[in-house]
XYZ file of N, CA and C in Angstrom:
411
model
N 31.003 36.091 29.662
C 31.098 37.412 29.071
C 32.423 38.066 29.486
N 33.032 38.750 28.523
C 34.287 39.453 28.771
C 33.939 40.907 29.097
N 34.259 41.381 30.317
C 33.897 42.756 30.675
C 34.770 43.770 29.937
N 34.116 44.785 29.375
C 34.818 45.869 28.686
C 34.743 47.127 29.551
N 33.536 47.557 29.865
C 33.300 48.659 30.789
C 32.277 48.169 31.810
N 31.818 49.067 32.689
C 30.833 48.659 33.696
C 29.530 48.194 33.062
N 29.162 48.798 31.933
C 27.866 48.462 31.326
C 28.003 47.691 30.016
N 29.229 47.505 29.546
C 29.451 46.866 28.244
C 30.298 45.614 28.421
N 29.835 44.516 27.847
C 30.614 43.283 27.882
C 30.554 42.623 26.508
N 31.507 41.734 26.275
C 31.687 41.125 24.963
C 31.359 39.638 25.039
N 30.624 39.155 24.068
C 30.270 37.739 24.009
C 31.477 36.943 23.521
N 31.987 35.990 24.317
C 33.156 35.214 23.880
C 32.891 34.361 22.634
N 31.628 34.079 22.342
C 31.310 33.290 21.147
C 31.620 34.063 19.865
N 31.720 35.386 19.971
C 32.010 36.214 18.797
C 33.506 36.254 18.498
N 34.335 35.729 19.416
C 35.793 35.727 19.229
C 36.262 34.407 18.631
N 37.233 34.516 17.766
C 37.841 33.325 17.173
C 39.352 33.513 17.204
N 40.066 32.524 17.741
C 41.527 32.589 17.834
C 42.162 31.711 16.763
N 43.214 32.244 16.154
C 44.002 31.486 15.201
C 45.459 31.650 15.594
N 46.221 30.571 15.543
C 47.633 30.633 15.892
C 48.470 30.509 14.631
N 49.448 31.396 14.512
C 50.291 31.471 13.328
C 51.752 31.386 13.731
N 52.601 31.140 12.759
C 54.034 31.210 13.029
C 54.453 32.663 13.030
N 55.192 33.032 14.060
C 55.572 34.430 14.234
C 56.954 34.688 13.659
N 57.167 35.928 13.240
C 58.513 36.354 12.896
C 59.085 37.026 14.131
N 60.367 37.277 14.136
C 60.959 37.989 15.260
C 61.630 37.062 16.242
N 61.700 37.449 17.541
C 62.486 36.716 18.522
C 61.936 35.323 18.781
N 62.822 34.414 19.139
C 62.410 33.061 19.461
C 63.399 32.007 19.025
N 64.394 32.369 18.217
C 65.400 31.397 17.787
C 64.778 30.288 16.966
N 65.210 29.046 17.228
C 64.691 27.891 16.497
C 63.203 27.677 16.781
N 62.751 28.168 17.931
C 61.350 28.014 18.317
C 60.416 28.640 17.284
N 60.878 29.726 16.638
C 60.055 30.430 15.647
C 59.700 29.507 14.489
N 60.629 28.642 14.113
C 60.419 27.766 12.963
C 59.531 26.569 13.276
N 59.326 26.271 14.551
C 58.619 25.051 14.919
C 57.239 25.275 15.530
N 57.084 26.355 16.284
C 55.874 26.532 17.092
C 55.090 27.754 16.604
N 53.787 27.625 16.546
C 52.928 28.749 16.154
C 52.612 29.569 17.391
N 53.394 30.635 17.625
C 53.214 31.437 18.841
C 52.416 32.708 18.597
N 52.348 33.185 17.372
C 51.584 34.404 17.091
C 50.091 34.106 17.188
N 49.343 35.090 17.662
C 47.901 34.918 17.843
C 47.171 35.958 17.008
N 46.134 35.506 16.305
C 45.271 36.408 15.560
C 43.858 36.258 16.125
N 43.373 37.334 16.747
C 42.003 37.336 17.282
C 41.080 37.940 16.240
N 39.968 37.294 16.004
C 38.980 37.768 15.032
C 37.667 37.952 15.773
N 37.164 39.190 15.767
C 35.898 39.503 16.426
C 34.839 39.744 15.368
N 33.789 38.945 15.397
C 32.664 39.120 14.485
C 31.764 40.199 15.079
N 31.746 41.368 14.447
C 31.007 42.505 14.996
C 29.496 42.277 14.992
N 29.007 41.429 14.096
C 27.575 41.138 14.069
C 27.151 40.343 15.304
N 28.024 39.438 15.757
C 27.699 38.586 16.892
C 28.180 39.164 18.220
N 28.933 40.259 18.186
C 29.536 40.805 19.404
C 28.508 41.435 20.337
N 27.398 41.886 19.799
C 26.361 42.485 20.634
C 26.709 43.888 21.107
N 27.446 44.634 20.304
C 27.808 46.003 20.666
C 26.696 46.953 20.252
N 26.460 48.012 21.033
C 25.470 49.025 20.623
C 25.890 49.674 19.304
N 24.923 50.136 18.536
C 25.192 50.690 17.204
C 26.184 51.854 17.208
N 26.076 52.824 18.132
C 27.053 53.923 18.104
C 28.469 53.459 18.415
N 28.596 52.498 19.341
C 29.921 51.965 19.687
C 30.495 51.221 18.496
N 29.659 50.439 17.828
C 30.128 49.689 16.665
C 30.583 50.639 15.554
N 29.836 51.705 15.315
C 30.209 52.663 14.268
C 31.548 53.319 14.584
N 31.743 53.715 15.856
C 33.021 54.321 16.235
C 34.153 53.309 16.155
N 33.877 52.044 16.504
C 34.893 50.991 16.440
C 35.305 50.725 15.001
N 34.348 50.718 14.083
C 34.670 50.496 12.669
C 35.556 51.616 12.133
N 35.277 52.848 12.565
C 36.089 53.975 12.126
C 37.484 53.916 12.751
N 37.535 53.497 14.006
C 38.788 53.436 14.749
C 39.673 52.278 14.283
N 39.060 51.193 13.832
C 39.812 49.988 13.463
C 40.680 50.206 12.229
N 40.201 50.966 11.271
C 40.996 51.228 10.071
C 41.224 49.966 9.262
N 42.493 49.632 9.021
C 42.837 48.473 8.191
C 42.572 47.146 8.884
N 42.345 47.166 10.186
C 42.099 45.914 10.908
C 40.697 45.363 10.672
N 39.836 46.138 10.020
C 38.471 45.709 9.752
C 38.409 45.051 8.374
N 37.811 43.850 8.307
C 37.692 43.149 7.030
C 36.372 43.516 6.362
N 36.230 43.109 5.109
C 34.982 43.380 4.374
C 33.796 42.646 4.976
N 34.062 41.500 5.607
C 32.990 40.708 6.208
C 32.510 41.289 7.531
N 33.160 42.343 8.025
C 32.770 42.948 9.293
C 33.442 42.302 10.485
N 34.648 41.780 10.282
C 35.408 41.188 11.376
C 36.557 42.115 11.737
N 36.824 42.240 13.032
C 37.941 43.027 13.523
C 39.093 42.067 13.810
N 40.260 42.306 13.192
C 41.422 41.445 13.368
C 42.466 42.142 14.223
N 42.910 41.453 15.267
C 44.005 41.944 16.103
C 45.031 40.827 16.182
N 46.282 41.153 15.804
C 47.349 40.165 15.785
C 48.410 40.558 16.796
N 48.954 39.570 17.498
C 50.040 39.817 18.439
C 51.110 38.759 18.240
N 52.357 39.227 18.049
C 53.481 38.303 17.911
C 54.712 38.860 18.612
N 54.485 39.748 19.589
C 55.608 40.408 20.231
C 56.267 39.566 21.309
N 55.599 38.538 21.808
C 56.153 37.688 22.862
C 56.528 36.320 22.297
N 57.343 35.584 23.051
C 57.773 34.258 22.600
C 56.756 33.173 22.910
N 55.872 33.420 23.876
C 54.925 32.369 24.244
C 53.533 32.674 23.692
N 52.819 31.602 23.423
C 51.476 31.714 22.874
C 50.521 32.362 23.877
N 50.660 32.012 25.159
C 49.774 32.559 26.183
C 49.928 34.060 26.325
N 51.179 34.538 26.322
C 51.402 35.980 26.458
C 50.903 36.729 25.226
N 51.062 36.143 24.036
C 50.536 36.768 22.821
C 49.008 36.780 22.837
N 48.394 35.735 23.346
C 46.936 35.677 23.440
C 46.434 36.776 24.372
N 47.100 36.935 25.518
C 46.707 37.982 26.463
C 46.930 39.376 25.871
N 48.029 39.556 25.130
C 48.313 40.862 24.521
C 47.277 41.209 23.456
N 46.881 40.231 22.656
C 45.885 40.475 21.610
C 44.523 40.808 22.228
N 44.147 40.089 23.280
C 42.868 40.361 23.938
C 42.887 41.734 24.605
N 44.012 42.088 25.217
C 44.141 43.406 25.845
C 44.018 44.515 24.810
N 44.637 44.337 23.653
C 44.564 45.340 22.584
C 43.134 45.475 22.059
N 42.429 44.334 21.922
C 41.053 44.383 21.439
C 40.154 45.094 22.457
N 40.338 44.798 23.733
C 39.554 45.449 24.779
C 39.849 46.941 24.800
N 41.125 47.327 24.610
C 41.502 48.737 24.579
C 40.801 49.463 23.433
N 40.754 48.828 22.262
C 40.068 49.425 21.107
C 38.577 49.612 21.375
N 37.943 48.600 21.947
C 36.500 48.679 22.199
C 36.210 49.727 23.271
N 37.068 49.799 24.304
C 36.888 50.835 25.333
C 37.019 52.226 24.732
N 37.994 52.382 23.858
C 38.188 53.680 23.211
C 36.970 54.046 22.368
N 36.388 53.053 21.699
C 35.205 53.309 20.867
C 33.958 53.535 21.712
N 33.956 53.045 22.956
C 32.759 53.194 23.782
C 32.614 54.600 24.359
N 33.679 55.402 24.288
C 33.616 56.773 24.799
C 33.091 57.682 23.700
N 31.950 58.291 23.952
C 31.353 59.191 22.965
C 32.145 60.497 22.933
N 32.416 61.029 21.732
C 33.159 62.286 21.661
C 32.335 63.440 22.218
N 33.025 64.360 22.853
C 32.357 65.529 23.429
C 32.131 66.541 22.313
N 30.884 66.981 22.187
C 30.563 67.951 21.139
C 31.131 69.304 21.499
N 31.755 69.965 20.546
C 32.339 71.279 20.763
C 31.238 72.332 20.680
N 31.233 73.213 21.662
C 30.269 74.309 21.679
C 31.002 75.564 21.230
N 30.555 76.160 20.142
C 31.199 77.352 19.617
C 30.962 78.513 20.555
N 32.018 79.250 20.873
C 31.902 80.421 21.734
C 32.519 81.617 21.033
N 32.130 82.808 21.483
C 32.686 84.029 20.923
C 33.733 84.576 21.882
N 34.734 85.284 21.357
C 35.712 85.889 22.268
C 35.055 86.983 23.101
N 35.521 87.127 24.346
C 34.943 88.139 25.222
C 35.387 89.527 24.779
N 34.704 90.532 25.252
C 35.028 91.912 24.891
C 36.423 92.276 25.391
N 36.765 91.830 26.591
C 38.087 92.163 27.131
C 39.199 91.482 26.344
N 38.961 90.248 25.860
C 40.004 89.577 25.071
C 40.174 90.271 23.718
N 39.076 90.765 23.154
C 39.196 91.527 21.895
C 39.979 92.814 22.131
N 39.710 93.470 23.255
C 40.419 94.708 23.578
C 41.906 94.448 23.809
N 42.240 93.357 24.517
C 43.655 93.000 24.738
C 44.359 92.753 23.412
N 43.685 92.094 22.492
C 44.268 91.834 21.181
C 44.547 93.144 20.443
N 43.584 94.054 20.456
C 43.775 95.337 19.776
C 44.878 96.163 20.437
N 44.961 96.108 21.778
C 46.028 96.822 22.479
C 47.391 96.261 22.111
N 47.491 94.944 22.018
C 48.762 94.308 21.645
C 49.150 94.701 20.223
N 48.162 94.764 19.329
C 48.446 95.170 17.943
C 48.934 96.623 17.901
N 48.298 97.487 18.682
C 48.691 98.896 18.701
C 50.096 99.047 19.279
N 50.397 98.277 20.315
C 51.729 98.330 20.920
C 52.789 97.868 19.921
N 52.499 96.792 19.230
C 53.432 96.250 18.236
C 53.649 97.274 17.108
N 52.577 97.936 16.678
C 52.678 98.947 15.619
C 53.539 100.113 16.088
N 53.389 100.486 17.367
C 54.191 101.587 17.905
C 55.667 101.216 17.955
N 55.963 99.987 18.324
C 57.361 99.518 18.354
C 57.948 99.587 16.954
N 57.209 99.119 15.968
C 57.718 99.127 14.588
C 57.833 100.559 14.062
N 56.895 101.414 14.483
C 56.933 102.813 14.052
C 58.199 103.492 14.590
N 58.604 103.115 15.805
C 59.816 103.692 16.400
C 61.091 103.267 15.701
N 61.043 102.215 14.958
C 62.236 101.728 14.238
C 62.446 102.456 12.914
N 61.444 103.178 12.454
C 61.537 103.834 11.142
C 62.597 104.916 11.179
N 63.113 105.208 10.004
C 64.074 106.316 9.879
C 63.314 107.631 10.048
N 63.914 108.614 10.684
C 63.214 109.884 10.875
C 62.952 110.557 9.530
N 61.849 111.307 9.430
C 61.541 111.961 8.162
C 62.582 113.060 7.850
N 62.901 113.232 6.599
C 63.929 114.211 6.209
C 63.381 115.560 5.904
């Protein structure tokens, strides 16, 4: 099991790695070796709780396929091992982000003193503008 948080872990059987030819740095190596890594996580087999999965699907955006797979691609490094580690780190970061439940906002009313300060500031501003007027003729 791949640990995500203290209480959440990921089944490695739900992950599938594919190696592709990468664009970018690498010189002649780019044309010969498949260094880019594409990680595919099957959300049905991942064993994630329903609320975490729902937040992950929303967070994934274009990385989510119609079949319910999460795709993370890494091609920023020249070696396959470093790209594999980068892709796994990015996937873990996404799942950790989805595992945090959003804090519900509690609506509050402004206090009486804050309302009074606002009205005092408005009155002060009006007095300043009133002082700029031309004197009556």
